[in-house]
Tab-separated table of C-alpha atoms and ligand atoms in Angstrom:
chain	number	residue	atom	x	y	z
A	202	UNK	CA	-130.584	109.151	29.630
A	203	UNK	CA	-128.527	112.950	29.146
A	204	UNK	CA	-125.202	112.476	30.001
A	205	UNK	CA	-124.630	114.397	33.224
A	206	UNK	CA	-120.713	114.870	33.125
A	207	UNK	CA	-119.837	116.533	30.106
A	208	UNK	CA	-115.652	117.029	30.674
A	209	UNK	CA	-113.425	119.537	28.737
A	210	UNK	CA	-109.972	118.627	27.770
A	211	UNK	CA	-107.889	121.677	27.353
A	212	UNK	CA	-104.575	121.724	25.696
A	213	UNK	CA	-101.248	122.332	27.397
A	214	UNK	CA	-98.984	124.847	25.618
A	215	UNK	CA	-95.365	123.131	27.264
A	216	UNK	CA	-92.696	123.743	26.946
A	217	UNK	CA	-89.539	123.175	28.620
A	218	UNK	CA	-90.777	126.399	31.333
A	219	UNK	CA	-93.613	124.206	32.193
A	220	UNK	CA	-96.901	124.567	31.365
A	221	UNK	CA	-99.632	127.301	29.825
A	222	UNK	CA	-103.567	126.727	29.095
A	223	UNK	CA	-105.568	129.407	27.579
A	224	UNK	CA	-109.495	129.271	27.828
A	225	UNK	CA	-111.104	131.533	25.075
A	226	UNK	CA	-114.923	132.298	25.195
A	227	UNK	CA	-116.997	130.394	22.693
A	228	UNK	CA	-113.541	129.195	21.317
A	229	UNK	CA	-112.175	126.305	23.635
A	230	UNK	CA	-115.377	126.577	25.616
A	231	UNK	CA	-119.269	126.865	24.233
A	232	UNK	CA	-119.731	130.239	26.070
A	233	UNK	CA	-119.012	134.129	26.740
A	234	UNK	CA	-117.798	134.235	29.774
A	235	UNK	CA	-119.338	137.145	32.436
A	236	UNK	CA	-118.134	136.398	35.908
A	237	UNK	CA	-114.698	134.143	37.153
A	238	UNK	CA	-114.601	133.235	40.645
A	239	UNK	CA	-112.624	130.767	42.576
A	240	UNK	CA	-113.060	128.735	45.446
A	241	UNK	CA	-110.092	127.970	47.894
A	242	UNK	CA	-108.813	127.101	51.247
A	243	UNK	CA	-112.502	125.011	51.959
A	244	UNK	CA	-112.398	123.708	55.592
A	245	UNK	CA	-112.029	119.900	55.998
A	246	UNK	CA	-115.413	118.348	55.813
A	247	UNK	CA	-117.300	120.868	54.420
A	248	UNK	CA	-119.419	120.446	51.293
A	249	UNK	CA	-120.512	123.435	48.772
A	250	UNK	CA	-123.025	124.131	46.555
A	251	UNK	CA	-126.112	122.240	46.881
A	252	UNK	CA	-127.890	124.484	44.349
A	253	UNK	CA	-128.936	124.467	40.934
A	254	UNK	CA	-129.219	127.778	38.208
A	255	UNK	CA	-132.178	128.322	35.823
A	256	UNK	CA	-130.030	129.492	33.236
A	257	UNK	CA	-126.098	130.002	34.030
A	258	UNK	CA	-123.967	127.782	32.296
A	259	UNK	CA	-120.329	127.195	34.190
A	260	UNK	CA	-117.000	125.276	33.988
A	261	UNK	CA	-114.903	124.123	36.618
A	262	UNK	CA	-111.565	123.479	36.627
A	263	UNK	CA	-109.691	122.271	39.795
A	264	UNK	CA	-106.960	124.249	39.098
A	265	UNK	CA	-104.611	122.570	42.136
A	266	UNK	CA	-105.943	119.484	44.510
A	267	UNK	CA	-109.123	117.755	43.587
A	268	UNK	CA	-112.910	117.968	44.504
A	269	UNK	CA	-115.608	115.724	43.874
A	270	UNK	CA	-118.719	116.924	42.065
A	271	UNK	CA	-122.291	115.330	42.148
A	272	UNK	CA	-124.533	116.750	39.214
A	273	UNK	CA	-128.287	115.338	39.363
A	274	UNK	CA	-130.612	116.160	37.142
A	275	UNK	CA	-133.549	115.614	39.418
A	276	UNK	CA	-133.655	111.861	37.893
A	277	UNK	CA	-130.541	110.699	37.894
A	278	UNK	CA	-127.098	111.545	39.373
A	279	UNK	CA	-123.426	111.162	38.393
A	280	UNK	CA	-120.102	112.309	40.354
A	281	UNK	CA	-116.876	113.237	39.036
A	282	UNK	CA	-113.240	113.665	40.666
A	283	UNK	CA	-111.518	117.032	39.215
A	284	UNK	CA	-107.796	117.159	39.756
A	285	UNK	CA	-106.373	118.457	37.050
A	286	UNK	CA	-105.929	121.721	36.112
A	287	UNK	CA	-106.799	120.509	31.828
A	288	UNK	CA	-109.741	119.189	32.759
A	289	UNK	CA	-112.899	121.315	33.101
A	290	UNK	CA	-116.367	120.336	33.788
A	291	UNK	CA	-119.271	121.943	31.940
A	292	UNK	CA	-122.958	122.787	33.540
A	293	UNK	CA	-125.161	123.505	31.475
A	294	UNK	CA	-129.054	123.160	32.172
A	295	UNK	CA	-131.420	122.575	35.020
A	296	UNK	CA	-129.035	120.604	37.251
A	297	UNK	CA	-128.731	120.179	40.553
A	298	UNK	CA	-124.281	119.922	41.611
A	299	UNK	CA	-123.017	119.559	44.918
A	300	UNK	CA	-118.874	119.352	45.935
A	301	UNK	CA	-117.851	117.469	48.555
A	302	UNK	CA	-114.558	116.374	49.463
A	303	UNK	CA	-112.288	118.899	48.881
A	304	UNK	CA	-108.375	118.163	49.437
A	305	UNK	CA	-106.811	121.069	51.599
A	306	UNK	CA	-104.634	122.373	48.847
A	307	UNK	CA	-107.853	122.649	46.412
A	308	UNK	CA	-108.099	125.573	44.064
A	309	UNK	CA	-111.338	125.025	42.379
A	310	UNK	CA	-111.834	127.966	39.457
A	311	UNK	CA	-115.226	128.810	37.911
A	312	UNK	CA	-116.133	130.253	35.108
A	313	UNK	CA	-119.823	131.646	34.475
A	314	UNK	CA	-121.721	132.774	31.538
A	315	UNK	CA	-123.436	135.348	33.478
A	316	UNK	CA	-122.912	137.801	36.563
A	317	UNK	CA	-123.845	136.818	40.279
A	318	UNK	CA	-127.565	136.420	40.577
A	319	UNK	CA	-129.215	135.542	43.612
A	320	UNK	CA	-132.978	135.171	41.351
A	321	UNK	CA	-131.141	132.692	39.395
A	322	UNK	CA	-130.497	129.959	41.968
A	323	UNK	CA	-132.921	126.795	42.954
A	324	UNK	CA	-131.691	126.562	45.989
A	325	UNK	CA	-134.118	123.874	47.730
A	326	UNK	CA	-133.899	120.439	46.252
A	327	UNK	CA	-137.574	119.369	46.641
A	328	UNK	CA	-138.396	121.989	44.913
A	329	UNK	CA	-135.892	121.785	42.264
A	330	UNK	CA	-137.061	118.259	41.420
A	331	UNK	CA	-140.827	119.595	41.066
A	332	UNK	CA	-139.138	122.616	38.259
A	333	UNK	CA	-137.289	119.323	36.742
A	334	UNK	CA	-139.926	117.257	36.941
A	335	UNK	CA	-142.250	120.271	34.888
A	336	UNK	CA	-139.349	120.571	31.919
B	78	LIG	P1	-122.642	130.286	47.795
B	78	LIG	O1	-123.569	130.548	46.746
B	78	LIG	O2	-122.829	129.136	49.180
B	78	LIG	O3	-121.273	129.174	47.298
B	78	LIG	P2	-121.090	127.641	46.529
B	78	LIG	O4	-122.725	127.568	45.834
B	78	LIG	O5	-119.947	127.380	46.212
B	78	LIG	O6	-121.568	126.899	48.241
B	78	LIG	O7	-121.662	131.598	47.700
B	78	LIG	C1	-121.034	132.041	48.719
B	78	LIG	C2	-121.545	133.575	49.083
B	78	LIG	O8	-120.106	134.594	48.218
B	78	LIG	C3	-122.467	133.749	48.696
B	78	LIG	O9	-123.223	135.152	50.338
B	78	LIG	C4	-123.501	134.382	47.675
B	78	LIG	C5	-121.157	134.922	47.341
B	78	LIG	N1	-121.442	134.869	45.810
B	78	LIG	C6	-120.991	136.145	44.935
B	78	LIG	O10	-121.144	137.285	45.793
B	78	LIG	N2	-120.779	136.227	43.820
B	78	LIG	C7	-120.402	134.466	42.946
B	78	LIG	O11	-120.184	135.140	42.195
B	78	LIG	C8	-120.999	133.914	44.012
B	78	LIG	C9	-120.563	132.383	43.444
B	78	LIG	C10	-120.971	133.958	45.203
Protein backbone atom coordinates (compact mmCIF):
# COMPACT_ATOMS: atom_id res chain seq x y z
CA UNK A 1 0.00 0.00 0.00
CA UNK A 2 1.20 3.48 -0.85
CA UNK A 3 2.21 5.44 2.24
CA UNK A 4 -0.31 8.21 2.75
CA UNK A 5 1.24 10.12 5.65
CA UNK A 6 4.64 11.52 4.74
CA UNK A 7 6.18 13.57 7.51
CA UNK A 8 9.29 15.72 7.20
CA UNK A 9 11.25 16.56 10.36
CA UNK A 10 12.89 19.96 10.35
CA UNK A 11 16.08 20.81 12.20
CA UNK A 12 15.49 23.31 14.96
CA UNK A 13 18.25 25.86 15.16
CA UNK A 14 18.02 26.64 18.81
CA UNK A 15 20.14 28.68 21.12
CA UNK A 16 19.59 30.38 24.44
CA UNK A 17 17.25 32.87 22.76
CA UNK A 18 14.84 30.21 21.52
CA UNK A 19 14.17 28.27 18.32
CA UNK A 20 14.27 28.91 14.59
CA UNK A 21 13.40 26.71 11.61
CA UNK A 22 14.27 27.57 8.01
CA UNK A 23 12.44 26.03 5.06
CA UNK A 24 14.17 26.22 1.71
CA UNK A 25 12.73 25.19 -1.65
CA UNK A 26 14.26 22.00 -3.06
CA UNK A 27 16.55 21.70 -0.03
CA UNK A 28 14.63 20.52 3.01
CA UNK A 29 11.29 20.44 1.15
CA UNK A 30 11.11 18.74 -2.23
CA UNK A 31 9.49 21.42 -4.35
CA UNK A 32 9.61 25.01 -5.53
CA UNK A 33 7.56 27.34 -3.30
CA UNK A 34 5.05 29.60 -5.02
CA UNK A 35 2.53 30.30 -2.24
CA UNK A 36 2.19 30.29 1.53
CA UNK A 37 -1.10 30.58 3.36
CA UNK A 38 -2.17 30.02 6.91
CA UNK A 39 -5.36 29.07 8.67
CA UNK A 40 -6.09 30.46 12.13
CA UNK A 41 -8.99 31.46 14.38
CA UNK A 42 -10.84 28.34 13.22
CA UNK A 43 -14.19 28.19 14.94
CA UNK A 44 -14.92 25.35 17.33
CA UNK A 45 -16.19 22.17 15.64
CA UNK A 46 -15.29 23.37 12.13
CA UNK A 47 -13.62 20.98 9.69
CA UNK A 48 -11.94 22.19 6.48
CA UNK A 49 -10.44 20.86 3.29
CA UNK A 50 -12.64 18.18 1.71
CA UNK A 51 -10.90 18.34 -1.64
CA UNK A 52 -8.07 16.90 -3.71
CA UNK A 53 -5.73 18.54 -6.19
CA UNK A 54 -4.69 17.35 -9.63
CA UNK A 55 -1.19 18.81 -9.50
CA UNK A 56 -0.52 20.84 -6.36
CA UNK A 57 2.15 19.74 -3.90
CA UNK A 58 1.83 21.02 -0.33
CA UNK A 59 3.49 20.96 3.02
CA UNK A 60 1.36 21.61 6.11
CA UNK A 61 3.01 22.69 9.35
CA UNK A 62 1.06 23.31 12.53
CA UNK A 63 2.96 26.28 13.97
CA UNK A 64 0.83 26.44 17.10
CA UNK A 65 -1.83 24.21 18.67
CA UNK A 66 -2.98 21.06 16.92
CA UNK A 67 -5.05 19.75 14.02
CA UNK A 68 -5.89 16.30 12.68
CA UNK A 69 -5.39 15.58 8.98
CA UNK A 70 -7.05 12.75 7.08
CA UNK A 71 -5.32 11.76 3.84
CA UNK A 72 -7.22 9.46 1.49
CA UNK A 73 -6.12 8.05 -1.88
CA UNK A 74 -9.59 6.81 -2.78
CA UNK A 75 -8.90 3.30 -1.45
CA UNK A 76 -7.24 3.82 1.92
CA UNK A 77 -7.21 6.62 4.46
CA UNK A 78 -4.83 7.48 7.24
CA UNK A 79 -4.87 10.20 9.84
CA UNK A 80 -2.21 12.12 11.69
CA UNK A 81 -2.22 14.74 14.42
CA UNK A 82 0.03 17.71 13.66
CA UNK A 83 1.04 19.47 16.85
CA UNK A 84 4.64 20.44 16.40
CA UNK A 85 6.23 23.33 14.45
CA UNK A 86 9.18 21.14 13.47
CA UNK A 87 7.11 18.52 11.58
CA UNK A 88 5.62 19.02 8.13
CA UNK A 89 3.03 16.85 6.38
CA UNK A 90 3.96 16.51 2.72
CA UNK A 91 0.98 15.97 0.42
CA UNK A 92 1.66 15.04 -3.19
CA UNK A 93 -0.36 13.32 -5.90
CA UNK A 94 -4.06 12.70 -6.04
CA UNK A 95 -5.10 12.71 -2.36
CA UNK A 96 -8.31 13.75 -0.66
CA UNK A 97 -7.57 15.78 2.46
CA UNK A 98 -9.65 16.79 5.42
CA UNK A 99 -8.69 18.80 8.49
CA UNK A 100 -10.52 18.19 11.76
CA UNK A 101 -10.28 18.97 15.48
CA UNK A 102 -8.52 22.31 15.20
CA UNK A 103 -7.47 23.51 18.63
CA UNK A 104 -8.64 27.02 19.48
CA UNK A 105 -5.08 28.35 19.19
CA UNK A 106 -4.19 26.44 16.01
CA UNK A 107 -2.10 28.24 13.39
CA UNK A 108 -1.70 25.97 10.39
CA UNK A 109 0.74 27.11 7.71
CA UNK A 110 0.59 25.58 4.26
CA UNK A 111 3.40 25.92 1.74
CA UNK A 112 2.33 25.22 -1.82
CA UNK A 113 4.06 24.52 -5.13
CA UNK A 114 1.75 26.73 -7.16
CA UNK A 115 -0.48 29.75 -7.06
CA UNK A 116 -4.14 29.40 -6.13
CA UNK A 117 -6.05 27.85 -9.02
CA UNK A 118 -9.64 26.70 -8.56
CA UNK A 119 -9.29 24.56 -11.74
CA UNK A 120 -6.78 22.35 -9.87
CA UNK A 121 -9.36 21.40 -7.20
CA UNK A 122 -11.57 18.31 -7.09
CA UNK A 123 -14.25 19.15 -4.53
CA UNK A 124 -16.66 16.27 -5.06
CA UNK A 125 -15.66 13.05 -3.25
CA UNK A 126 -17.36 10.64 -5.67
CA UNK A 127 -15.71 12.35 -8.62
CA UNK A 128 -12.36 12.13 -6.79
CA UNK A 129 -12.76 8.36 -6.26
CA UNK A 130 -13.57 7.85 -9.96
CA UNK A 131 -10.51 9.86 -11.03
CA UNK A 132 -8.30 8.01 -8.49
CA UNK A 133 -9.57 4.60 -9.70
CA UNK A 134 -8.83 5.54 -13.32
CA UNK A 135 -5.20 6.35 -12.54
P1 LIG B 1 -10.95 26.77 0.93
O1 LIG B 1 -10.45 26.08 -0.30
O2 LIG B 1 -12.40 26.62 1.28
O3 LIG B 1 -10.06 26.37 2.18
P2 LIG B 1 -9.89 24.92 2.89
O4 LIG B 1 -9.48 23.98 1.81
O5 LIG B 1 -8.84 25.16 3.89
O6 LIG B 1 -11.15 24.51 3.54
O7 LIG B 1 -10.60 28.33 0.79
C1 LIG B 1 -11.30 29.32 1.45
C2 LIG B 1 -11.41 30.55 0.57
O8 LIG B 1 -10.13 31.14 0.36
C3 LIG B 1 -11.97 30.23 -0.80
O9 LIG B 1 -12.83 31.30 -1.15
C4 LIG B 1 -10.77 30.23 -1.71
C5 LIG B 1 -9.83 31.19 -1.04
N1 LIG B 1 -8.41 30.89 -1.21
C6 LIG B 1 -7.62 31.78 -1.93
O10 LIG B 1 -8.08 32.78 -2.48
N2 LIG B 1 -6.30 31.50 -2.04
C7 LIG B 1 -5.74 30.40 -1.46
O11 LIG B 1 -4.52 30.20 -1.57
C8 LIG B 1 -6.59 29.49 -0.72
C9 LIG B 1 -6.02 28.26 -0.09
C10 LIG B 1 -7.92 29.79 -0.63
